[in-house]
């Protein structure tokens, strides 16, 4: 059986205020073509299909069109909800979904895996939606039971106990689990929402062992956690970058070959199309502008290190780099200052102005900067005296 594992689409996401809708649509077009070309049997998406609990109409329309096209390929499509999705909204209408589309967004769904057949027999696909401990600890404890510990480990362990119990009733069936969680040992990035509960945000890898394939969602970098989990376990990562901390990622989907019972799943990465490179350039303005030919088409973060803030900084950068997204001014050669200056009533206004400039730039004003402040202050004083 050939399974395509992709996750964390975050439909509706922006990148530093740049709308990614057209790039997400292009990815989904590419994905449908890949499913057709590779003759994929099952597509699994473990969470964060949308970027927010109440998605924009354009995002809902985009997902609807993608699911219709994926279903038309003949593949079975299985989605779970993540910590960005609303399980109720993503799962709305699941009982009316067209054949081949399955939305596993609630805990009762653990008792009803999707069953898919191939020449080696049955494959059971279970979906663990994102398990918010405060919501899941009572439901997973069972009727009349004491709520579980308030942790990701406790609720995930209980959910997987149910999965294993259910799978045990189908001897010989291979088991695939979709789980949206942070597994201890995984590598995060700046763009994932924090999952901390009681200071702990992850699930120990050993909790997830004993499966034929674990399709993970939440972390945006593609990574293999098989050695940690003790069974084939991968994050596919997001298909697009959502922060500059992901600029070195090789964005991918995973093609998983599930063989006969007792054999190990084989995983192959397929890199997704990249609309633009993400590049971070650090140096003086002159040094950064020297790279304009090489990086003019990139989404750019510029970290400018001139000791004095260059005049018309943003204008010069934007002229050279039309896709500039972020500018940071981090002057080098100036002593760092701690704390916020305290203004005293008896202070000379020019002294206050010098302290403010030093606070925002990281160093004492130059003679030229102080002269500008002095002229501005003198002009204001003359205007006040004239009135």
Short mmCIF file of C-alpha atoms in Angstrom, two decimals:
data_model
loop_
_atom_site.label_atom_id
_atom_site.label_comp_id
_atom_site.label_asym_id
_atom_site.label_seq_id
_atom_site.Cartn_x
_atom_site.Cartn_y
_atom_site.Cartn_z
CA UNK A 1 0.00 0.00 0.00
CA UNK A 2 1.28 3.44 -0.91
CA UNK A 3 0.51 6.21 1.59
CA UNK A 4 1.19 9.91 1.06
CA UNK A 5 1.83 11.74 4.34
CA UNK A 6 1.52 15.54 4.37
CA UNK A 7 0.64 17.89 7.19
CA UNK A 8 0.38 21.42 8.55
CA UNK A 9 -1.05 23.09 5.46
CA UNK A 10 -2.18 26.09 7.57
CA UNK A 11 -4.58 27.29 4.88
CA UNK A 12 -5.12 31.02 5.40
CA UNK A 13 -1.64 31.66 6.82
CA UNK A 14 0.36 34.77 5.99
CA UNK A 15 4.13 35.30 6.02
CA UNK A 16 4.90 38.70 7.54
CA UNK A 17 1.62 40.02 6.08
CA UNK A 18 2.15 38.39 2.66
CA UNK A 19 -0.94 36.39 1.67
CA UNK A 20 0.12 32.82 0.88
CA UNK A 21 -3.21 31.73 -0.65
CA UNK A 22 -1.94 31.48 -4.24
CA UNK A 23 1.13 29.51 -3.14
CA UNK A 24 -0.99 27.14 -1.04
CA UNK A 25 -3.29 26.64 -4.04
CA UNK A 26 -0.26 25.86 -6.21
CA UNK A 27 0.95 23.30 -3.65
CA UNK A 28 -2.45 21.56 -3.63
CA UNK A 29 -2.47 21.45 -7.45
CA UNK A 30 0.99 19.86 -7.33
CA UNK A 31 -0.15 17.43 -4.62
CA UNK A 32 -3.09 16.17 -6.67
CA UNK A 33 -0.79 15.60 -9.65
CA UNK A 34 1.67 13.68 -7.44
CA UNK A 35 -1.10 11.47 -6.02
CA UNK A 36 -2.18 10.63 -9.57
CA UNK A 37 1.34 10.06 -10.89
CA UNK A 38 2.40 7.86 -7.96
CA UNK A 39 -0.92 6.00 -7.85
CA UNK A 40 -1.26 6.71 -4.14
CA UNK A 41 -3.77 4.59 -2.21
CA UNK A 42 -4.16 6.71 0.93
CA UNK A 43 -3.47 10.40 1.70
CA UNK A 44 -3.09 11.25 5.40
CA UNK A 45 -3.05 14.78 6.87
CA UNK A 46 -2.44 14.82 10.65
CA UNK A 47 -3.73 18.23 11.59
CA UNK A 48 -3.47 21.98 11.16
CA UNK A 49 -5.28 21.88 7.84
CA UNK A 50 -6.44 25.44 8.55
CA UNK A 51 -4.40 28.14 10.28
CA UNK A 52 -7.19 29.31 12.54
CA UNK A 53 -10.26 27.92 14.25
CA UNK A 54 -12.58 30.08 12.13
CA UNK A 55 -11.04 29.94 8.64
CA UNK A 56 -11.67 32.46 5.88
CA UNK A 57 -14.17 31.54 3.18
CA UNK A 58 -11.34 31.43 0.63
CA UNK A 59 -9.53 28.80 2.72
CA UNK A 60 -12.66 26.67 3.11
CA UNK A 61 -13.25 26.85 -0.64
CA UNK A 62 -9.63 25.90 -1.33
CA UNK A 63 -9.87 22.83 0.93
CA UNK A 64 -13.20 21.77 -0.55
CA UNK A 65 -11.79 21.91 -4.08
CA UNK A 66 -8.64 20.01 -3.07
CA UNK A 67 -10.59 17.24 -1.34
CA UNK A 68 -12.88 16.82 -4.34
CA UNK A 69 -9.91 16.48 -6.68
CA UNK A 70 -8.08 14.07 -4.36
CA UNK A 71 -11.20 11.91 -4.04
CA UNK A 72 -11.48 11.83 -7.83
CA UNK A 73 -8.05 10.16 -8.04
CA UNK A 74 -9.47 7.14 -6.23
CA UNK A 75 -7.29 7.65 -3.13
CA UNK A 76 -8.72 7.42 0.38
CA UNK A 77 -8.14 10.75 2.18
CA UNK A 78 -7.94 10.94 5.98
CA UNK A 79 -7.60 14.18 7.96
CA UNK A 80 -7.37 14.99 11.66
CA UNK A 81 -7.57 18.32 13.44
CA UNK A 82 -4.56 20.07 14.96
CA UNK A 83 -4.07 22.72 17.60
CA UNK A 84 -4.86 25.47 15.06
CA UNK A 85 -8.02 23.82 13.73
CA UNK A 86 -11.39 23.76 15.42
CA UNK A 87 -12.27 20.03 15.57
CA UNK A 88 -15.96 20.89 15.49
CA UNK A 89 -15.69 23.14 12.45
CA UNK A 90 -13.21 20.99 10.52
CA UNK A 91 -15.32 17.93 11.27
CA UNK A 92 -18.66 19.52 10.41
CA UNK A 93 -20.57 17.44 7.88
CA UNK A 94 -18.21 14.47 8.09
CA UNK A 95 -21.18 12.09 8.00
CA UNK A 96 -22.14 13.60 4.65
CA UNK A 97 -18.64 13.57 3.17
CA UNK A 98 -18.20 12.09 -0.28
CA UNK A 99 -16.85 8.58 -0.49
CA UNK A 100 -13.17 8.25 0.31
CA UNK A 101 -12.95 11.37 2.52
CA UNK A 102 -12.67 10.80 6.28
CA UNK A 103 -12.45 13.51 8.95
CA UNK A 104 -11.27 12.03 12.26
CA UNK A 105 -11.64 15.00 14.57
CA UNK A 106 -13.09 13.64 17.82
CA UNK A 107 -12.16 11.08 20.48
CA UNK A 108 -15.02 8.64 19.73
CA UNK A 109 -13.35 8.27 16.32
CA UNK A 110 -10.62 6.22 18.04
CA UNK A 111 -13.12 3.38 18.14
CA UNK A 112 -13.80 3.62 14.42
CA UNK A 113 -10.58 3.48 12.36
CA UNK A 114 -10.66 3.75 8.60
CA UNK A 115 -10.13 0.29 7.11
CA UNK A 116 -8.28 -0.01 3.80
CA UNK A 117 -7.44 -3.27 2.01
CA UNK A 118 -4.49 -4.27 -0.16
CA UNK A 119 -3.05 -7.57 -1.36
CA UNK A 120 -1.58 -8.22 2.11
CA UNK A 121 -4.84 -7.71 3.99
CA UNK A 122 -6.28 -4.94 6.14
CA UNK A 123 -4.72 -1.64 7.20
CA UNK A 124 -6.38 0.24 10.08
CA UNK A 125 -5.85 4.00 10.04
CA UNK A 126 -6.53 5.74 13.37
CA UNK A 127 -6.70 9.50 13.78
CA UNK A 128 -5.61 11.21 17.01
CA UNK A 129 -6.76 14.81 16.78
CA UNK A 130 -4.79 17.32 18.83
CA UNK A 131 -5.49 16.29 22.43
CA UNK A 132 -5.85 19.40 24.57
CA UNK A 133 -5.20 17.95 28.05
CA UNK A 134 -7.79 20.11 29.82
CA UNK A 135 -10.49 18.86 27.44
CA UNK A 136 -9.36 15.27 26.85
CA UNK A 137 -8.34 14.15 30.36
CA UNK A 138 -11.93 13.60 31.53
CA UNK A 139 -13.25 12.04 28.34
CA UNK A 140 -10.34 9.60 28.03
CA UNK A 141 -10.73 8.58 31.69
CA UNK A 142 -14.02 6.93 30.84
CA UNK A 143 -17.45 7.13 32.54
CA UNK A 144 -17.10 7.66 36.27
CA UNK A 145 -13.31 7.56 36.19
CA UNK A 146 -10.98 10.08 37.75
CA UNK A 147 -9.64 12.62 35.22
CA UNK A 148 -6.20 11.77 33.91
CA UNK A 149 -3.13 13.78 34.85
CA UNK A 150 -3.07 17.21 33.23
CA UNK A 151 -0.37 16.46 30.66
CA UNK A 152 0.13 15.65 26.99
CA UNK A 153 1.78 12.38 27.96
CA UNK A 154 -1.20 11.15 30.00
CA UNK A 155 -3.87 11.85 27.38
CA UNK A 156 -1.74 10.56 24.49
CA UNK A 157 -0.89 7.36 26.35
CA UNK A 158 -4.59 6.75 27.12
CA UNK A 159 -5.60 7.42 23.51
CA UNK A 160 -2.99 4.99 22.17
CA UNK A 161 -4.07 2.36 24.70
CA UNK A 162 -7.50 2.55 23.08
CA UNK A 163 -5.93 2.28 19.63
CA UNK A 164 -3.99 -0.83 20.61
CA UNK A 165 -7.03 -2.43 22.23
CA UNK A 166 -9.07 -1.83 19.09
CA UNK A 167 -6.31 -3.09 16.80
CA UNK A 168 -5.97 -6.26 18.89
CA UNK A 169 -9.51 -7.24 17.87
CA UNK A 170 -8.36 -7.40 14.21
CA UNK A 171 -5.47 -9.93 14.20
CA UNK A 172 -3.08 -9.50 11.28
CA UNK A 173 -4.15 -5.94 10.52
CA UNK A 174 -1.40 -3.36 10.11
CA UNK A 175 -1.82 -0.15 12.08
CA UNK A 176 -1.22 3.43 10.96
CA UNK A 177 -1.81 6.31 13.40
CA UNK A 178 -2.10 10.02 12.62
CA UNK A 179 -1.08 12.11 15.66
CA UNK A 180 -0.83 15.87 16.03
CA UNK A 181 1.62 16.38 18.88
CA UNK A 182 5.15 17.44 19.86
CA UNK A 183 7.27 14.32 20.38
CA UNK A 184 10.25 14.72 22.70
CA UNK A 185 13.38 14.89 20.55
CA UNK A 186 11.66 16.62 17.63
CA UNK A 187 13.09 19.90 16.37
CA UNK A 188 10.73 22.87 16.42
CA UNK A 189 10.79 26.28 14.74
CA UNK A 190 9.49 29.78 15.53
CA UNK A 191 6.20 29.31 13.66
CA UNK A 192 4.62 26.53 15.73
CA UNK A 193 2.20 27.50 18.47
CA UNK A 194 3.39 26.61 21.97
CA UNK A 195 1.66 23.54 23.44
CA UNK A 196 2.96 23.88 27.01
CA UNK A 197 0.74 22.62 29.81
CA UNK A 198 2.22 22.84 33.29
CA UNK A 199 5.58 23.72 31.74
CA UNK A 200 5.70 20.56 29.59
CA UNK A 201 4.94 20.69 25.87
CA UNK A 202 5.96 17.26 24.56
CA UNK A 203 5.18 13.54 24.66
CA UNK A 204 7.96 11.01 25.36
CA UNK A 205 8.77 9.09 22.19
CA UNK A 206 8.34 5.68 23.80
CA UNK A 207 4.62 6.33 24.36
CA UNK A 208 4.11 6.07 20.60
CA UNK A 209 5.85 2.74 19.93
CA UNK A 210 4.35 -0.44 18.51
CA UNK A 211 2.80 0.86 15.27
CA UNK A 212 3.44 0.03 11.63
CA UNK A 213 3.64 3.74 10.76
CA UNK A 214 3.20 6.90 12.81
CA UNK A 215 2.27 9.96 10.72
CA UNK A 216 3.06 13.00 12.85
CA UNK A 217 1.88 16.58 12.53
CA UNK A 218 2.67 19.87 14.33
CA UNK A 219 6.40 20.43 13.75
CA UNK A 220 7.12 22.24 10.48
CA UNK A 221 10.44 20.62 9.61
CA UNK A 222 10.47 17.20 7.92
CA UNK A 223 12.19 14.76 10.31
CA UNK A 224 12.58 11.07 11.03
CA UNK A 225 11.94 10.05 14.66
CA UNK A 226 12.02 6.30 14.00
CA UNK A 227 15.10 5.74 16.17
CA UNK A 228 13.50 7.58 19.11
CA UNK A 229 10.06 6.01 18.85
CA UNK A 230 11.22 2.48 18.04
CA UNK A 231 8.87 2.19 15.05
CA UNK A 232 8.58 4.05 11.71
CA UNK A 233 7.65 7.60 12.77
CA UNK A 234 7.98 10.79 10.72
CA UNK A 235 6.96 14.42 10.68
CA UNK A 236 6.27 15.38 7.09
CA UNK A 237 6.57 19.06 8.04
CA UNK A 238 4.69 21.91 6.44
CA UNK A 239 4.71 22.25 2.63
CA UNK A 240 5.64 25.96 2.83
CA UNK A 241 7.84 27.97 5.19
CA UNK A 242 5.98 30.15 7.68
CA UNK A 243 8.92 31.93 9.36
CA UNK A 244 12.56 32.77 8.68
CA UNK A 245 13.55 30.10 11.22
CA UNK A 246 12.49 27.60 8.52
CA UNK A 247 14.69 29.03 5.79
CA UNK A 248 17.02 26.01 5.82
CA UNK A 249 14.20 23.43 5.72
CA UNK A 250 13.77 21.16 2.71
CA UNK A 251 9.98 21.21 2.53
CA UNK A 252 8.60 17.78 1.67
CA UNK A 253 5.79 15.28 1.59
CA UNK A 254 6.45 11.61 2.36
CA UNK A 255 5.62 8.56 0.26
CA UNK A 256 5.30 5.54 2.52
CA UNK A 257 5.35 1.99 1.17
CA UNK A 258 3.56 -0.33 3.61
CA UNK A 259 4.38 -3.96 2.84
CA UNK A 260 3.23 -7.27 4.26
CA UNK A 261 2.66 -7.67 8.02
CA UNK A 262 5.97 -7.89 9.85
CA UNK A 263 7.92 -5.85 7.30
CA UNK A 264 9.21 -2.32 7.91
CA UNK A 265 7.57 0.61 6.13
CA UNK A 266 9.79 2.33 3.55
CA UNK A 267 9.70 6.13 3.45
CA UNK A 268 10.72 8.39 0.56
CA UNK A 269 10.83 12.19 0.69
CA UNK A 270 9.49 14.24 -2.22
CA UNK A 271 10.36 17.94 -2.05
CA UNK A 272 7.49 20.39 -2.51
CA UNK A 273 7.63 23.37 -4.89
CA UNK A 274 9.15 26.50 -3.31
CA UNK A 275 7.53 29.79 -4.43
CA UNK A 276 10.47 31.91 -3.23
CA UNK A 277 13.59 31.28 -1.21
CA UNK A 278 13.73 32.69 2.31
CA UNK A 279 17.02 34.50 2.85
CA UNK A 280 18.49 36.34 5.82
CA UNK A 281 21.31 38.81 5.11
CA UNK A 282 23.29 40.36 7.94
CA UNK A 283 25.83 43.17 7.62
CA UNK A 284 26.15 46.85 6.94
CA UNK A 285 23.69 48.35 4.49
CA UNK A 286 26.45 48.52 1.86
CA UNK A 287 27.27 44.82 2.37
CA UNK A 288 23.62 43.79 2.13
CA UNK A 289 22.98 45.85 -1.01
CA UNK A 290 25.95 44.14 -2.67
CA UNK A 291 23.81 40.96 -2.80
CA UNK A 292 20.93 42.55 -4.70
CA UNK A 293 21.52 40.59 -7.92
CA UNK A 294 21.71 37.22 -6.17
CA UNK A 295 18.72 37.70 -3.86
CA UNK A 296 16.42 40.20 -5.58
CA UNK A 297 13.75 37.53 -6.06
CA UNK A 298 13.87 36.17 -2.49
CA UNK A 299 11.69 36.83 0.52
CA UNK A 300 14.27 38.70 2.57
CA UNK A 301 15.07 39.46 6.18
CA UNK A 302 17.73 42.17 6.46
CA UNK A 303 19.70 42.62 9.69
CA UNK A 304 21.52 45.95 9.36
CA UNK A 305 24.59 46.41 11.57
CA UNK A 306 25.84 49.94 10.73
CA UNK A 307 26.90 51.78 13.94
CA UNK A 308 24.67 54.70 12.88
CA UNK A 309 21.27 54.04 11.36
CA UNK A 310 21.55 54.73 7.60
CA UNK A 311 19.30 57.40 6.15
CA UNK A 312 16.31 56.14 4.14
CA UNK A 313 17.10 52.59 5.21
CA UNK A 314 13.79 50.99 4.24
CA UNK A 315 13.59 52.82 0.92
CA UNK A 316 17.07 51.66 -0.13
CA UNK A 317 16.41 48.06 0.90
CA UNK A 318 13.01 47.87 -0.78
CA UNK A 319 14.36 49.32 -4.02
CA UNK A 320 17.04 46.62 -4.14
CA UNK A 321 14.86 43.78 -2.77
CA UNK A 322 11.22 44.05 -3.92
CA UNK A 323 10.21 41.13 -1.67
CA UNK A 324 11.74 42.48 1.55
CA UNK A 325 9.61 41.22 4.46
CA UNK A 326 11.52 42.13 7.61
CA UNK A 327 14.20 44.64 8.62
CA UNK A 328 16.08 44.61 11.92
CA UNK A 329 18.53 47.29 13.00
CA UNK A 330 21.23 45.72 15.19
CA UNK A 331 24.14 48.19 15.37
CA UNK A 332 27.55 46.70 16.05
CA UNK A 333 30.26 48.52 17.93
CA UNK A 334 27.89 50.15 20.40
CA UNK A 335 27.69 49.07 24.02
CA UNK A 336 24.49 47.27 24.95
CA UNK A 337 22.28 48.96 27.52
CA UNK A 338 19.95 47.27 29.98
CA UNK A 339 16.65 48.55 31.27
CA UNK A 340 14.51 51.50 30.30
CA UNK A 341 15.87 55.00 31.10
CA UNK A 342 14.07 56.79 33.92
CA UNK A 343 13.18 60.41 33.23
CA UNK A 344 13.66 62.79 36.18
CA UNK A 345 11.86 66.11 36.42
CA UNK A 346 15.10 68.04 36.99
CA UNK A 347 16.86 66.62 33.92
CA UNK A 348 17.89 68.80 31.02
CA UNK A 349 15.57 68.01 28.05
CA UNK A 350 18.59 67.50 25.78
CA UNK A 351 19.95 64.91 28.20
CA UNK A 352 16.61 63.08 28.08
CA UNK A 353 16.66 63.13 24.29
CA UNK A 354 20.22 61.76 24.22
CA UNK A 355 19.23 58.95 26.61
CA UNK A 356 16.19 58.06 24.52
CA UNK A 357 18.24 57.87 21.33
CA UNK A 358 20.83 55.73 23.10
CA UNK A 359 18.07 53.40 24.33
CA UNK A 360 16.56 52.77 20.89
CA UNK A 361 19.85 52.55 18.97
CA UNK A 362 21.99 50.75 21.51
CA UNK A 363 24.76 53.33 21.80
CA UNK A 364 25.56 56.92 22.70
CA UNK A 365 24.53 59.52 20.09
CA UNK A 366 27.24 60.64 17.70
CA UNK A 367 28.18 64.32 17.51
CA UNK A 368 26.07 64.66 14.37
CA UNK A 369 23.04 63.05 16.00
CA UNK A 370 23.37 65.24 19.08
CA UNK A 371 23.60 68.33 16.87
CA UNK A 372 20.32 67.41 15.16
CA UNK A 373 18.59 67.00 18.53
CA UNK A 374 20.04 70.29 19.73
CA UNK A 375 18.74 72.17 16.66
CA UNK A 376 15.31 70.58 16.99
CA UNK A 377 15.10 71.47 20.66
CA UNK A 378 16.19 75.06 20.00
CA UNK A 379 13.55 75.39 17.27
CA UNK A 380 10.79 74.21 19.62
CA UNK A 381 11.95 76.60 22.36
CA UNK A 382 11.90 79.56 19.94
CA UNK A 383 8.38 78.64 18.82
CA UNK A 384 7.16 78.41 22.41
CA UNK A 385 8.72 81.74 23.35
CA UNK A 386 7.22 83.44 20.29
CA UNK A 387 3.73 82.28 21.26
#
